[in-house]
Amino acid sequence: MTERLDVVAIAPHPDDLEITCGGTLAKLVNQGYRVGMFDLTTGEPTPRGTLETRAAEAETAREILGVQVRLNLGLPNRVLMDSPENRYIVATALRKYRPDIILTMAGRTPAASPDHHQGHLLVEASRFYSQLTKWDERFEGTTPYRVPHLVYAPVIFDAENRDWHSSFVVDISDTFEQKLAAIECYKSQFDEKRFAKVKHWVSGNAAATGGRSGFLFGELFTLPHPAGTEDLIRFVRGGKGSPAPVKLPGEDMPHG
Ligand SMILES: [Zn+2]
């Protein structure tokens, strides 16, 4: 039987996860969790890449983040759809790796690949399919498994200015350099000039996102429901148990 994973992160193209949540994935590994990255498609064709170069870049990025497992589910790039057949494939992988948490890239990118939004829908549906009984033949004979938790990793430039439920920020100050290095692996997508641009956006976003929660760099996540807690104090303190209040950037500003 396949060794289970604590967290499985899923997105359409190799490089999507690095950009949206690479710092958190590296941090989870540092914290002792078993993490998987599932790329729904190869990400190819693209104007500059090939199947082989993209796969090699993804593997180097995996090594940099320290993530234990990286799977490519082989669904079609550019025409990725949330369809029953694709749900069987994603759900089969979930049944094999039985994660506690699915982390999916989420949101809409109307000026970029439509795969991003379809991937979001596909992952939600596949999580539901994964638990279904009496359909084992559609899932390679694997045992039904319900993934307890779903977490969204909103795309950096989500088209909708939406009120996600339960947004929270993970402090990635200690893994931010790993995140950047993992993105830089995709030389076929980001030559020097393009990488400089991506680095600018990713750094600015991580600094602004982290700063709102008192961190140097952060990544944003949300839940599909209001967050629950039995311990208001621990929850508000961010689970650190520290009595020190979060120091926000605005507090450092002169008040005149
Ligand atoms: Zn993408």
PDB file of C-alpha atoms and ligand atoms in Angstrom:
ATOM      1  CA  MET A   1       0.000   0.000   0.000  1.00  0.00           C
ATOM      2  CA  THR A   2       1.204   3.517  -0.809  1.00  0.00           C
ATOM      3  CA  GLU A   3       2.587   5.431   2.172  1.00  0.00           C
ATOM      4  CA  ARG A   4       0.110   8.152   3.066  1.00  0.00           C
ATOM      5  CA  LEU A   5       0.794  11.886   2.869  1.00  0.00           C
ATOM      6  CA  ASP A   6      -0.218  14.576   5.370  1.00  0.00           C
ATOM      7  CA  VAL A   7      -0.796  17.275   2.780  1.00  0.00           C
ATOM      8  CA  VAL A   8      -1.393  17.017  -0.951  1.00  0.00           C
ATOM      9  CA  ALA A   9      -1.148  20.261  -2.926  1.00  0.00           C
ATOM     10  CA  ILE A  10      -2.760  20.265  -6.372  1.00  0.00           C
ATOM     11  CA  ALA A  11      -2.619  22.698  -9.300  1.00  0.00           C
ATOM     12  CA  PRO A  12      -2.863  22.481 -13.097  1.00  0.00           C
ATOM     13  CA  HIS A  13       0.711  23.250 -14.203  1.00  0.00           C
ATOM     14  CA  PRO A  14       4.189  22.567 -12.860  1.00  0.00           C
ATOM     15  CA  ASP A  15       5.215  25.981 -11.424  1.00  0.00           C
ATOM     16  CA  ASP A  16       1.694  26.931 -10.206  1.00  0.00           C
ATOM     17  CA  LEU A  17       2.238  25.468  -6.734  1.00  0.00           C
ATOM     18  CA  GLU A  18       5.679  27.005  -6.374  1.00  0.00           C
ATOM     19  CA  ILE A  19       4.212  30.444  -7.125  1.00  0.00           C
ATOM     20  CA  THR A  20       1.098  30.157  -4.949  1.00  0.00           C
ATOM     21  CA  CYS A  21       2.280  28.146  -1.958  1.00  0.00           C
ATOM     22  CA  GLY A  22       5.883  26.935  -2.412  1.00  0.00           C
ATOM     23  CA  GLY A  23       7.040  28.593   0.802  1.00  0.00           C
ATOM     24  CA  THR A  24       4.386  26.823   2.831  1.00  0.00           C
ATOM     25  CA  LEU A  25       5.100  23.434   1.255  1.00  0.00           C
ATOM     26  CA  ALA A  26       8.793  23.755   2.148  1.00  0.00           C
ATOM     27  CA  LYS A  27       7.837  24.860   5.649  1.00  0.00           C
ATOM     28  CA  LEU A  28       5.528  21.869   6.133  1.00  0.00           C
ATOM     29  CA  VAL A  29       8.382  19.550   5.188  1.00  0.00           C
ATOM     30  CA  ASN A  30      10.666  21.330   7.674  1.00  0.00           C
ATOM     31  CA  GLN A  31       7.990  20.803  10.316  1.00  0.00           C
ATOM     32  CA  GLY A  32       8.118  17.047   9.711  1.00  0.00           C
ATOM     33  CA  TYR A  33       5.044  16.523   7.533  1.00  0.00           C
ATOM     34  CA  ARG A  34       4.870  14.335   4.469  1.00  0.00           C
ATOM     35  CA  VAL A  35       3.915  16.517   1.537  1.00  0.00           C
ATOM     36  CA  GLY A  36       2.908  15.729  -2.031  1.00  0.00           C
ATOM     37  CA  MET A  37       2.627  17.968  -5.078  1.00  0.00           C
ATOM     38  CA  PHE A  38       0.192  16.757  -7.738  1.00  0.00           C
ATOM     39  CA  ASP A  39       0.461  18.524 -11.082  1.00  0.00           C
ATOM     40  CA  LEU A  40      -2.744  17.924 -13.028  1.00  0.00           C
ATOM     41  CA  THR A  41      -1.057  18.424 -16.427  1.00  0.00           C
ATOM     42  CA  THR A  42       2.475  18.506 -17.812  1.00  0.00           C
ATOM     43  CA  GLY A  43       2.001  22.225 -18.485  1.00  0.00           C
ATOM     44  CA  GLU A  44       3.062  21.588 -22.087  1.00  0.00           C
ATOM     45  CA  PRO A  45       2.866  22.657 -24.828  1.00  0.00           C
ATOM     46  CA  THR A  46       4.016  26.184 -24.081  1.00  0.00           C
ATOM     47  CA  PRO A  47       5.839  28.586 -26.422  1.00  0.00           C
ATOM     48  CA  ARG A  48       9.205  27.834 -24.807  1.00  0.00           C
ATOM     49  CA  GLY A  49       9.086  24.482 -23.064  1.00  0.00           C
ATOM     50  CA  THR A  50       9.160  20.798 -23.955  1.00  0.00           C
ATOM     51  CA  LEU A  51       7.766  17.826 -22.055  1.00  0.00           C
ATOM     52  CA  GLU A  52      11.251  16.738 -21.030  1.00  0.00           C
ATOM     53  CA  THR A  53      12.561  20.125 -19.888  1.00  0.00           C
ATOM     54  CA  ARG A  54       9.388  20.915 -17.934  1.00  0.00           C
ATOM     55  CA  ALA A  55       9.475  17.544 -16.147  1.00  0.00           C
ATOM     56  CA  ALA A  56      13.151  18.021 -15.264  1.00  0.00           C
ATOM     57  CA  GLU A  57      12.474  21.540 -13.986  1.00  0.00           C
ATOM     58  CA  ALA A  58       9.594  20.273 -11.837  1.00  0.00           C
ATOM     59  CA  GLU A  59      11.810  17.590 -10.323  1.00  0.00           C
ATOM     60  CA  THR A  60      14.557  20.120  -9.472  1.00  0.00           C
ATOM     61  CA  ALA A  61      11.944  22.391  -7.886  1.00  0.00           C
ATOM     62  CA  ARG A  62      10.650  19.438  -5.830  1.00  0.00           C
ATOM     63  CA  GLU A  63      14.160  18.793  -4.552  1.00  0.00           C
ATOM     64  CA  ILE A  64      14.628  22.440  -3.569  1.00  0.00           C
ATOM     65  CA  LEU A  65      11.358  22.477  -1.614  1.00  0.00           C
ATOM     66  CA  GLY A  66      12.204  19.096  -0.068  1.00  0.00           C
ATOM     67  CA  VAL A  67       8.762  17.730  -0.890  1.00  0.00           C
ATOM     68  CA  GLN A  68       8.642  13.923  -0.664  1.00  0.00           C
ATOM     69  CA  VAL A  69       6.331  13.087  -3.583  1.00  0.00           C
ATOM     70  CA  ARG A  70       5.573  14.823  -6.861  1.00  0.00           C
ATOM     71  CA  LEU A  71       3.072  13.230  -9.231  1.00  0.00           C
ATOM     72  CA  ASN A  72       2.040  14.260 -12.688  1.00  0.00           C
ATOM     73  CA  LEU A  73      -1.520  13.124 -13.343  1.00  0.00           C
ATOM     74  CA  GLY A  74      -1.148  13.538 -17.112  1.00  0.00           C
ATOM     75  CA  LEU A  75      -4.386  15.384 -17.823  1.00  0.00           C
ATOM     76  CA  PRO A  76      -4.396  17.581 -20.940  1.00  0.00           C
ATOM     77  CA  ASN A  77      -2.921  21.068 -20.700  1.00  0.00           C
ATOM     78  CA  ARG A  78      -4.842  24.020 -22.192  1.00  0.00           C
ATOM     79  CA  VAL A  79      -8.100  22.026 -22.388  1.00  0.00           C
ATOM     80  CA  LEU A  80      -8.237  20.840 -18.790  1.00  0.00           C
ATOM     81  CA  MET A  81     -11.859  20.453 -17.726  1.00  0.00           C
ATOM     82  CA  ASP A  82     -13.685  19.431 -14.616  1.00  0.00           C
ATOM     83  CA  SER A  83     -15.175  16.257 -16.136  1.00  0.00           C
ATOM     84  CA  PRO A  84     -16.260  12.931 -14.611  1.00  0.00           C
ATOM     85  CA  GLU A  85     -13.345  11.090 -16.269  1.00  0.00           C
ATOM     86  CA  ASN A  86     -10.802  13.551 -14.899  1.00  0.00           C
ATOM     87  CA  ARG A  87     -12.405  13.351 -11.450  1.00  0.00           C
ATOM     88  CA  TYR A  88     -11.856   9.572 -11.456  1.00  0.00           C
ATOM     89  CA  ILE A  89      -8.153  10.105 -12.119  1.00  0.00           C
ATOM     90  CA  VAL A  90      -7.637  12.743  -9.408  1.00  0.00           C
ATOM     91  CA  ALA A  91      -9.794  10.861  -6.897  1.00  0.00           C
ATOM     92  CA  THR A  92      -7.821   7.662  -7.530  1.00  0.00           C
ATOM     93  CA  ALA A  93      -4.620   9.490  -6.601  1.00  0.00           C
ATOM     94  CA  LEU A  94      -6.300  10.829  -3.436  1.00  0.00           C
ATOM     95  CA  ARG A  95      -7.446   7.310  -2.497  1.00  0.00           C
ATOM     96  CA  LYS A  96      -3.894   6.037  -2.928  1.00  0.00           C
ATOM     97  CA  TYR A  97      -2.171   8.760  -0.883  1.00  0.00           C
ATOM     98  CA  ARG A  98      -4.995   9.371   1.677  1.00  0.00           C
ATOM     99  CA  PRO A  99      -3.953  12.890   2.739  1.00  0.00           C
ATOM    100  CA  ASP A 100      -5.325  14.677   5.785  1.00  0.00           C
ATOM    101  CA  ILE A 101      -5.457  17.959   3.872  1.00  0.00           C
ATOM    102  CA  ILE A 102      -5.881  18.875   0.222  1.00  0.00           C
ATOM    103  CA  LEU A 103      -4.459  22.217  -0.659  1.00  0.00           C
ATOM    104  CA  THR A 104      -5.718  23.400  -4.036  1.00  0.00           C
ATOM    105  CA  MET A 105      -4.839  26.411  -6.091  1.00  0.00           C
ATOM    106  CA  ALA A 106      -8.082  28.363  -6.379  1.00  0.00           C
ATOM    107  CA  GLY A 107      -9.517  31.341  -8.170  1.00  0.00           C
ATOM    108  CA  ARG A 108      -9.956  32.684 -11.670  1.00  0.00           C
ATOM    109  CA  THR A 109      -7.374  34.018 -14.114  1.00  0.00           C
ATOM    110  CA  PRO A 110      -9.338  35.423 -17.070  1.00  0.00           C
ATOM    111  CA  ALA A 111      -6.208  36.819 -18.724  1.00  0.00           C
ATOM    112  CA  ALA A 112      -4.244  33.597 -18.225  1.00  0.00           C
ATOM    113  CA  SER A 113      -4.916  29.873 -18.614  1.00  0.00           C
ATOM    114  CA  PRO A 114      -8.517  28.726 -18.104  1.00  0.00           C
ATOM    115  CA  ASP A 115      -6.987  25.535 -16.642  1.00  0.00           C
ATOM    116  CA  HIS A 116      -6.567  27.333 -13.309  1.00  0.00           C
ATOM    117  CA  HIS A 117     -10.263  27.736 -12.653  1.00  0.00           C
ATOM    118  CA  GLN A 118     -11.095  24.295 -14.027  1.00  0.00           C
ATOM    119  CA  GLY A 119      -8.418  22.759 -11.788  1.00  0.00           C
ATOM    120  CA  HIS A 120     -10.024  24.394  -8.763  1.00  0.00           C
ATOM    121  CA  LEU A 121     -13.430  22.897  -9.665  1.00  0.00           C
ATOM    122  CA  LEU A 122     -11.912  19.540 -10.539  1.00  0.00           C
ATOM    123  CA  VAL A 123     -10.145  19.198  -7.192  1.00  0.00           C
ATOM    124  CA  GLU A 124     -13.264  20.035  -5.206  1.00  0.00           C
ATOM    125  CA  ALA A 125     -15.280  17.460  -7.148  1.00  0.00           C
ATOM    126  CA  SER A 126     -12.532  14.832  -6.909  1.00  0.00           C
ATOM    127  CA  ARG A 127     -12.408  15.183  -3.168  1.00  0.00           C
ATOM    128  CA  PHE A 128     -16.124  14.355  -3.107  1.00  0.00           C
ATOM    129  CA  TYR A 129     -15.688  11.435  -5.532  1.00  0.00           C
ATOM    130  CA  SER A 130     -12.837   9.991  -3.496  1.00  0.00           C
ATOM    131  CA  GLN A 131     -15.199   8.915  -0.717  1.00  0.00           C
ATOM    132  CA  LEU A 132     -17.841   7.278  -2.925  1.00  0.00           C
ATOM    133  CA  THR A 133     -18.640   3.586  -2.412  1.00  0.00           C
ATOM    134  CA  LYS A 134     -19.781   0.992  -4.972  1.00  0.00           C
ATOM    135  CA  TRP A 135     -17.727   2.643  -7.736  1.00  0.00           C
ATOM    136  CA  ASP A 136     -14.342   1.066  -7.017  1.00  0.00           C
ATOM    137  CA  GLU A 137     -13.914  -0.037 -10.631  1.00  0.00           C
ATOM    138  CA  ARG A 138     -13.783   3.646 -11.632  1.00  0.00           C
ATOM    139  CA  PHE A 139     -10.899   4.216  -9.206  1.00  0.00           C
ATOM    140  CA  GLU A 140      -8.588   1.319 -10.098  1.00  0.00           C
ATOM    141  CA  GLY A 141     -10.092  -0.800  -7.316  1.00  0.00           C
ATOM    142  CA  THR A 142      -8.841   1.527  -4.565  1.00  0.00           C
ATOM    143  CA  THR A 143     -10.669   1.835  -1.230  1.00  0.00           C
ATOM    144  CA  PRO A 144     -12.994   4.821  -0.680  1.00  0.00           C
ATOM    145  CA  TYR A 145     -11.327   7.557   1.313  1.00  0.00           C
ATOM    146  CA  ARG A 146     -12.701  10.862   2.574  1.00  0.00           C
ATOM    147  CA  VAL A 147     -10.150  13.671   2.725  1.00  0.00           C
ATOM    148  CA  PRO A 148     -10.998  15.494   5.969  1.00  0.00           C
ATOM    149  CA  HIS A 149      -9.851  18.997   5.056  1.00  0.00           C
ATOM    150  CA  LEU A 150      -9.763  21.268   2.021  1.00  0.00           C
ATOM    151  CA  VAL A 151      -7.685  24.448   1.936  1.00  0.00           C
ATOM    152  CA  TYR A 152      -7.580  26.980  -0.888  1.00  0.00           C
ATOM    153  CA  ALA A 153      -4.394  28.643  -2.068  1.00  0.00           C
ATOM    154  CA  PRO A 154      -5.806  31.617  -3.998  1.00  0.00           C
ATOM    155  CA  VAL A 155      -3.928  32.533  -7.162  1.00  0.00           C
ATOM    156  CA  ILE A 156      -1.902  35.666  -6.593  1.00  0.00           C
ATOM    157  CA  PHE A 157      -3.981  37.772  -8.981  1.00  0.00           C
ATOM    158  CA  ASP A 158      -7.432  36.294  -8.482  1.00  0.00           C
ATOM    159  CA  ALA A 159      -9.867  38.085 -10.779  1.00  0.00           C
ATOM    160  CA  GLU A 160     -12.560  38.372  -8.174  1.00  0.00           C
ATOM    161  CA  ASN A 161     -12.212  40.693  -5.247  1.00  0.00           C
ATOM    162  CA  ARG A 162     -14.004  38.112  -3.175  1.00  0.00           C
ATOM    163  CA  ASP A 163     -14.545  37.567   0.476  1.00  0.00           C
ATOM    164  CA  TRP A 164     -13.022  34.141   0.918  1.00  0.00           C
ATOM    165  CA  HIS A 165     -14.053  32.434   4.116  1.00  0.00           C
ATOM    166  CA  SER A 166     -11.465  32.220   6.848  1.00  0.00           C
ATOM    167  CA  SER A 167      -8.434  33.708   5.159  1.00  0.00           C
ATOM    168  CA  PHE A 168      -5.175  33.174   7.010  1.00  0.00           C
ATOM    169  CA  VAL A 169      -1.502  33.747   6.345  1.00  0.00           C
ATOM    170  CA  VAL A 170       1.364  31.299   6.799  1.00  0.00           C
ATOM    171  CA  ASP A 171       4.666  32.892   7.783  1.00  0.00           C
ATOM    172  CA  ILE A 172       7.153  31.866   5.083  1.00  0.00           C
ATOM    173  CA  SER A 173       9.965  34.202   6.097  1.00  0.00           C
ATOM    174  CA  ASP A 174      12.281  31.226   6.639  1.00  0.00           C
ATOM    175  CA  THR A 175      11.444  29.460   3.360  1.00  0.00           C
ATOM    176  CA  PHE A 176      10.930  32.406   1.039  1.00  0.00           C
ATOM    177  CA  GLU A 177      14.347  31.955  -0.599  1.00  0.00           C
ATOM    178  CA  GLN A 178      13.506  28.291  -1.268  1.00  0.00           C
ATOM    179  CA  LYS A 179      10.260  29.386  -2.888  1.00  0.00           C
ATOM    180  CA  LEU A 180      12.071  31.808  -5.197  1.00  0.00           C
ATOM    181  CA  ALA A 181      14.736  29.235  -6.050  1.00  0.00           C
ATOM    182  CA  ALA A 182      12.045  26.679  -6.893  1.00  0.00           C
ATOM    183  CA  ILE A 183      10.336  29.151  -9.248  1.00  0.00           C
ATOM    184  CA  GLU A 184      13.665  29.959 -10.849  1.00  0.00           C
ATOM    185  CA  CYS A 185      14.022  26.279 -11.822  1.00  0.00           C
ATOM    186  CA  TYR A 186      11.515  26.817 -14.612  1.00  0.00           C
ATOM    187  CA  LYS A 187      14.020  28.332 -17.017  1.00  0.00           C
ATOM    188  CA  SER A 188      11.861  27.272 -19.978  1.00  0.00           C
ATOM    189  CA  GLN A 189       9.096  29.532 -18.697  1.00  0.00           C
ATOM    190  CA  PHE A 190      11.107  32.280 -17.085  1.00  0.00           C
ATOM    191  CA  ASP A 191      14.262  33.409 -18.827  1.00  0.00           C
ATOM    192  CA  GLU A 192      16.330  35.982 -16.965  1.00  0.00           C
ATOM    193  CA  LYS A 193      14.127  38.912 -17.936  1.00  0.00           C
ATOM    194  CA  ARG A 194      10.857  37.134 -17.223  1.00  0.00           C
ATOM    195  CA  PHE A 195      12.143  35.739 -13.952  1.00  0.00           C
ATOM    196  CA  ALA A 196      13.059  39.260 -12.803  1.00  0.00           C
ATOM    197  CA  LYS A 197       9.438  40.259 -13.355  1.00  0.00           C
ATOM    198  CA  VAL A 198       8.013  37.191 -11.630  1.00  0.00           C
ATOM    199  CA  LYS A 199      10.411  37.665  -8.718  1.00  0.00           C
ATOM    200  CA  HIS A 200       9.229  41.260  -8.379  1.00  0.00           C
ATOM    201  CA  TRP A 201       5.555  40.268  -8.270  1.00  0.00           C
ATOM    202  CA  VAL A 202       6.029  37.229  -6.051  1.00  0.00           C
ATOM    203  CA  SER A 203       8.243  39.128  -3.601  1.00  0.00           C
ATOM    204  CA  GLY A 204       5.937  42.136  -3.464  1.00  0.00           C
ATOM    205  CA  ASN A 205       2.915  39.935  -2.943  1.00  0.00           C
ATOM    206  CA  ALA A 206       4.569  37.803  -0.250  1.00  0.00           C
ATOM    207  CA  ALA A 207       5.817  40.906   1.558  1.00  0.00           C
ATOM    208  CA  ALA A 208       2.412  42.610   1.454  1.00  0.00           C
ATOM    209  CA  THR A 209       0.559  39.430   2.420  1.00  0.00           C
ATOM    210  CA  GLY A 210       2.966  38.568   5.221  1.00  0.00           C
ATOM    211  CA  GLY A 211       3.078  42.130   6.482  1.00  0.00           C
ATOM    212  CA  ARG A 212      -0.644  42.135   7.134  1.00  0.00           C
ATOM    213  CA  SER A 213      -0.102  39.396   9.703  1.00  0.00           C
ATOM    214  CA  GLY A 214       3.152  40.703  11.101  1.00  0.00           C
ATOM    215  CA  PHE A 215       5.520  38.508   9.066  1.00  0.00           C
ATOM    216  CA  LEU A 216       8.311  39.461   6.680  1.00  0.00           C
ATOM    217  CA  PHE A 217       6.890  37.161   3.984  1.00  0.00           C
ATOM    218  CA  GLY A 218       3.626  35.248   3.904  1.00  0.00           C
ATOM    219  CA  GLU A 219       1.326  33.159   1.747  1.00  0.00           C
ATOM    220  CA  LEU A 220      -2.454  33.512   1.817  1.00  0.00           C
ATOM    221  CA  PHE A 221      -4.823  30.580   2.343  1.00  0.00           C
ATOM    222  CA  THR A 222      -8.537  30.306   2.863  1.00  0.00           C
ATOM    223  CA  LEU A 223     -11.072  27.681   3.855  1.00  0.00           C
ATOM    224  CA  PRO A 224     -14.385  26.772   2.208  1.00  0.00           C
ATOM    225  CA  HIS A 225     -16.141  27.467   5.521  1.00  0.00           C
ATOM    226  CA  PRO A 226     -15.757  29.692   8.589  1.00  0.00           C
ATOM    227  CA  ALA A 227     -12.845  28.490  10.709  1.00  0.00           C
ATOM    228  CA  GLY A 228     -13.883  26.829  13.955  1.00  0.00           C
ATOM    229  CA  THR A 229     -12.039  26.899  17.234  1.00  0.00           C
ATOM    230  CA  GLU A 230     -12.561  25.877  20.853  1.00  0.00           C
ATOM    231  CA  ASP A 231      -9.792  28.166  22.046  1.00  0.00           C
ATOM    232  CA  LEU A 232     -10.193  31.819  21.110  1.00  0.00           C
ATOM    233  CA  ILE A 233      -6.913  32.869  22.730  1.00  0.00           C
ATOM    234  CA  ARG A 234      -4.759  30.276  20.958  1.00  0.00           C
ATOM    235  CA  PHE A 235      -6.562  30.895  17.695  1.00  0.00           C
ATOM    236  CA  VAL A 236      -6.031  34.660  17.802  1.00  0.00           C
ATOM    237  CA  ARG A 237      -2.391  34.221  18.740  1.00  0.00           C
ATOM    238  CA  GLY A 238      -1.866  32.129  15.623  1.00  0.00           C
ATOM    239  CA  GLY A 239      -1.286  28.936  17.578  1.00  0.00           C
ATOM    240  CA  LYS A 240       2.086  30.139  18.820  1.00  0.00           C
ATOM    241  CA  GLY A 241       1.004  30.268  22.435  1.00  0.00           C
ATOM    242  CA  SER A 242       2.976  33.468  22.719  1.00  0.00           C
ATOM    243  CA  PRO A 243       1.449  36.289  24.744  1.00  0.00           C
ATOM    244  CA  ALA A 244       3.116  38.867  22.494  1.00  0.00           C
ATOM    245  CA  PRO A 245       0.637  40.631  20.216  1.00  0.00           C
ATOM    246  CA  VAL A 246       1.314  40.476  16.496  1.00  0.00           C
ATOM    247  CA  LYS A 247       3.270  43.551  15.476  1.00  0.00           C
ATOM    248  CA  LEU A 248       1.852  44.881  12.241  1.00  0.00           C
ATOM    249  CA  PRO A 249       3.829  47.058   9.818  1.00  0.00           C
ATOM    250  CA  GLY A 250       1.512  50.014  10.358  1.00  0.00           C
ATOM    251  CA  GLU A 251       2.534  50.080  14.006  1.00  0.00           C
ATOM    252  CA  ASP A 252       6.083  50.965  13.005  1.00  0.00           C
ATOM    253  CA  MET A 253       4.931  53.992  11.095  1.00  0.00           C
ATOM    254  CA  PRO A 254       5.379  57.429  12.633  1.00  0.00           C
ATOM    255  CA  HIS A 255       2.116  58.901  13.820  1.00  0.00           C
ATOM    256  CA  GLY A 256       3.191  62.540  13.383  1.00  0.00           C
TER     257      GLY A 256
HETATM  258 ZN    ZN B   1      -0.578  27.782 -14.440  1.00  0.00          ZN
END
